[in-house]
Short mmCIF file of C-alpha atoms in Angstrom, two decimals:
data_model
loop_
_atom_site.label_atom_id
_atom_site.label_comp_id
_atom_site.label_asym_id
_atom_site.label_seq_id
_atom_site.Cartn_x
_atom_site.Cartn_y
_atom_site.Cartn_z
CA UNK A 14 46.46 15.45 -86.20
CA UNK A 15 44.15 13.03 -84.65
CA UNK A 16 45.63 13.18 -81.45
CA UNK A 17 46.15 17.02 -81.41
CA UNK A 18 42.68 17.53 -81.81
CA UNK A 19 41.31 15.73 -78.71
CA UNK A 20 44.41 17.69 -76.76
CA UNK A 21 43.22 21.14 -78.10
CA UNK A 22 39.73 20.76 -76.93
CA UNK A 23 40.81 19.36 -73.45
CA UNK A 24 43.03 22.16 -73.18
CA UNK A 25 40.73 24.91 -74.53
CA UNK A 26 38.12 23.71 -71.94
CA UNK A 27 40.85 23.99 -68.97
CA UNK A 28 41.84 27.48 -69.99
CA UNK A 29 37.73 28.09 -70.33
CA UNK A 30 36.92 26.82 -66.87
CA UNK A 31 40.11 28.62 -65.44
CA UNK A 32 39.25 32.18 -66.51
CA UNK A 33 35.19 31.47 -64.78
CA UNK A 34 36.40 30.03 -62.03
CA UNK A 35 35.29 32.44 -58.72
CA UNK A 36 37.94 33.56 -57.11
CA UNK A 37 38.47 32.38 -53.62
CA UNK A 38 36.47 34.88 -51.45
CA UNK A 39 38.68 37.14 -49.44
CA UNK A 40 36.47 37.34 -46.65
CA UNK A 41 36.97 33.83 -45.88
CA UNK A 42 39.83 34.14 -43.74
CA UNK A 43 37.94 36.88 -41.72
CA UNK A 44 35.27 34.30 -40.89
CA UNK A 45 37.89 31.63 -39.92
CA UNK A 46 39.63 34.14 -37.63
CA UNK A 47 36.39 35.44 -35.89
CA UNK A 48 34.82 31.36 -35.65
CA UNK A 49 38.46 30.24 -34.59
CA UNK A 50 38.31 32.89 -31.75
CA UNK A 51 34.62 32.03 -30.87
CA UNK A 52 35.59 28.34 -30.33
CA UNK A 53 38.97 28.79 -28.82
CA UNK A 54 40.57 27.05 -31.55
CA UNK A 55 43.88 29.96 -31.89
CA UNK A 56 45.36 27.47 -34.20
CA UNK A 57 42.71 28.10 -36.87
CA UNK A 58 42.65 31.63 -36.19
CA UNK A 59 46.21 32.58 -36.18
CA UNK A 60 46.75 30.70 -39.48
CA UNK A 61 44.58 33.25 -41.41
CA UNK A 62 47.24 35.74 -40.99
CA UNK A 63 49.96 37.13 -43.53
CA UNK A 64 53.37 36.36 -42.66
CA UNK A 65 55.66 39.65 -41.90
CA UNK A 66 54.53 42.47 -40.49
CA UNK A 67 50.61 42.77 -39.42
CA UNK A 68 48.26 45.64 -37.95
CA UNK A 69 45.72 45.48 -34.99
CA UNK A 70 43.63 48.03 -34.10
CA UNK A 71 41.44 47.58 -31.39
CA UNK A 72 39.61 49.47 -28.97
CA UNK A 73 41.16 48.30 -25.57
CA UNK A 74 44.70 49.47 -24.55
CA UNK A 75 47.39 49.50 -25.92
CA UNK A 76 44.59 49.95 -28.79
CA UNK A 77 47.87 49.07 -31.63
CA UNK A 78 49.47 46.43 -32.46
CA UNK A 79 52.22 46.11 -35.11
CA UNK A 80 55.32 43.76 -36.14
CA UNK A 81 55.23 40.15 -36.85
CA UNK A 82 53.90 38.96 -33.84
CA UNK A 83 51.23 41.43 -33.62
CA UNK A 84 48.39 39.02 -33.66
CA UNK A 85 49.73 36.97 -30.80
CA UNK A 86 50.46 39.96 -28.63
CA UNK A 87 46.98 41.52 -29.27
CA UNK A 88 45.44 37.52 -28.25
CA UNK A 89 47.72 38.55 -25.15
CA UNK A 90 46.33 41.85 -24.37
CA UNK A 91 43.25 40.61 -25.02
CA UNK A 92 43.05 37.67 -22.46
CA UNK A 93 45.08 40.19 -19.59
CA UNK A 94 42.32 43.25 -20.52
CA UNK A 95 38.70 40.43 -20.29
CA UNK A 96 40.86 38.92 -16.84
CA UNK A 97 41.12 42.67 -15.70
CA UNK A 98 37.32 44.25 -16.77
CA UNK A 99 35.45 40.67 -15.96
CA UNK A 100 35.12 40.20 -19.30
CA UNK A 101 33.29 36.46 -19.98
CA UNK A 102 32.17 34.89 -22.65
CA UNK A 103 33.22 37.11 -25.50
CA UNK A 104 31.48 36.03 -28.99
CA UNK A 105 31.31 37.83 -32.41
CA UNK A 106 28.81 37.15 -35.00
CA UNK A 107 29.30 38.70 -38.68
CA UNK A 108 26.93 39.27 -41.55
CA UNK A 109 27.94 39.59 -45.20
CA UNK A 110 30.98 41.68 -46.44
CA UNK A 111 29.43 45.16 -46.68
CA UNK A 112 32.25 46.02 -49.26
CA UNK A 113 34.79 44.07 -50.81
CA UNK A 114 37.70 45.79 -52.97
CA UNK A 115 40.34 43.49 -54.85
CA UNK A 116 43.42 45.15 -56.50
CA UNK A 117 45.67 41.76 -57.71
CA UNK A 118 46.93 39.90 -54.79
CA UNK A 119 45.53 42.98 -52.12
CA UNK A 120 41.85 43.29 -51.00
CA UNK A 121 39.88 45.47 -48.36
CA UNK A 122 37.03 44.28 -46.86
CA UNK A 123 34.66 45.39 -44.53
CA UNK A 124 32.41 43.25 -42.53
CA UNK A 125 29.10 44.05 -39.98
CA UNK A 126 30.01 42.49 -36.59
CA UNK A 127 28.46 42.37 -33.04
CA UNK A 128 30.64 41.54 -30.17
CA UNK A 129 28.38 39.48 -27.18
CA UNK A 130 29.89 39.32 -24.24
CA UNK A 131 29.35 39.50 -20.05
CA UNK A 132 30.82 41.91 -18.09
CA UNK A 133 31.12 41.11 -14.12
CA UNK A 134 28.05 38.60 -15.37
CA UNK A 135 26.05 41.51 -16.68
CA UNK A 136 25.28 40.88 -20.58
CA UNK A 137 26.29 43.34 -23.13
CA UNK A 138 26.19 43.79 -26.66
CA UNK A 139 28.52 46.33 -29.26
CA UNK A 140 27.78 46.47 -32.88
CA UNK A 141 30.66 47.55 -35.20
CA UNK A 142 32.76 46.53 -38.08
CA UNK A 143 35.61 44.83 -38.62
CA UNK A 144 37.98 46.08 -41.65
CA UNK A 145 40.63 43.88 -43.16
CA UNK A 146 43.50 44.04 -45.38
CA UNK A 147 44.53 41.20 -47.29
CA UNK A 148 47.26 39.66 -49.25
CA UNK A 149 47.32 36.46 -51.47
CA UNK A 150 50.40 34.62 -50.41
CA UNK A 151 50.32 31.07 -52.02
CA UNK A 152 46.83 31.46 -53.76
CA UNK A 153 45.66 32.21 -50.41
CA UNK A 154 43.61 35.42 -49.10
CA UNK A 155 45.66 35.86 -45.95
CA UNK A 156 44.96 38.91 -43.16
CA UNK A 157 47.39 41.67 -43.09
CA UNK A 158 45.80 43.83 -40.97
CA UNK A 159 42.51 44.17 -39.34
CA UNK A 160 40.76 47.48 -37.31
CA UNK A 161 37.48 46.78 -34.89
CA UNK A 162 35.54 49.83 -34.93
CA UNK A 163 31.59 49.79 -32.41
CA UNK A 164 29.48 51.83 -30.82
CA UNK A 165 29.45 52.08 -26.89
CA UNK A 166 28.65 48.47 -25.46
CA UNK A 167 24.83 48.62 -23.83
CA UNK A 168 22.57 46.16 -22.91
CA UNK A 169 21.11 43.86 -25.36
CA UNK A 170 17.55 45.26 -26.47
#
């Protein structure tokens, strides 16, 4: 009994600190995809994906991308449509999740964003949202699918 005691409490504690524990924020892997693609590093980003089958929406042609290497061909399309429109210096900032929704191991999340870029040198500015479908694969909040959605790019005020 003396030793069962001690062993109770111990565990009791675990189970306490357990159920209060946060859970890991889904937008998380939103941020690392958007800072990954500011720096360059498409190591980071890519790993924030789900494995199978993922969604891009985006507003530059083909505008959707689908399958399991959807993330790598929209990286693709990206690079050939910037090389194409003069597109430099492409950066996206991101405030606080506007909305987040968890069911289980799925969430939604929805995120304000501004996209900074040049065009043929001249600096522009689009301020949208990025929405994002997760799944928890390995205690992880991985992306499933992502949509951009902004207003017409203008001039920075």
């Amino acid at each position: 009994m003396k030793n069962v005691l001690p062993a109770l409490c111990a565990r009791i504690l675990l189970i306490s600190a357990t159920l209060t524990a946060p859970a890991q924020d889904p937008s998380a892997p939103i941020h690392q995809f958007i800072d990954g693609f500011n720096s360059g590093n498409v190591q980071s980003a890519m790993s924030t994906y789900a494995s199978g089958n993922i969604a891009i929406v985006d507003e530059f042609a083909p505008h959707l991308w689908t399958g399991p290497h959807a993330a790598q061909d929209w990286a693709a399309a990206y690079d050939k449509h910037a090389a194409a429109t003069g597109v430099t210096d492409g950066k996206v900032t991101y405030g606080k999740a506007t909305r987040v929704e968890i069911t289980g191991d799925l969430a939604y999340v929805v995120m304000p964003t501004k996209y900074l870029y040049k065009e043929h040198g001249k600096p522009l500015v689009e301020e949208g949202q990025i929405t994002a479908v997760l799944h928890k694969e390995g205690g992880a909040w991985k992306m499933r699918g992502w949509t951009w959605s902004g207003v017409k790019p203008h001039a920075p005020k």
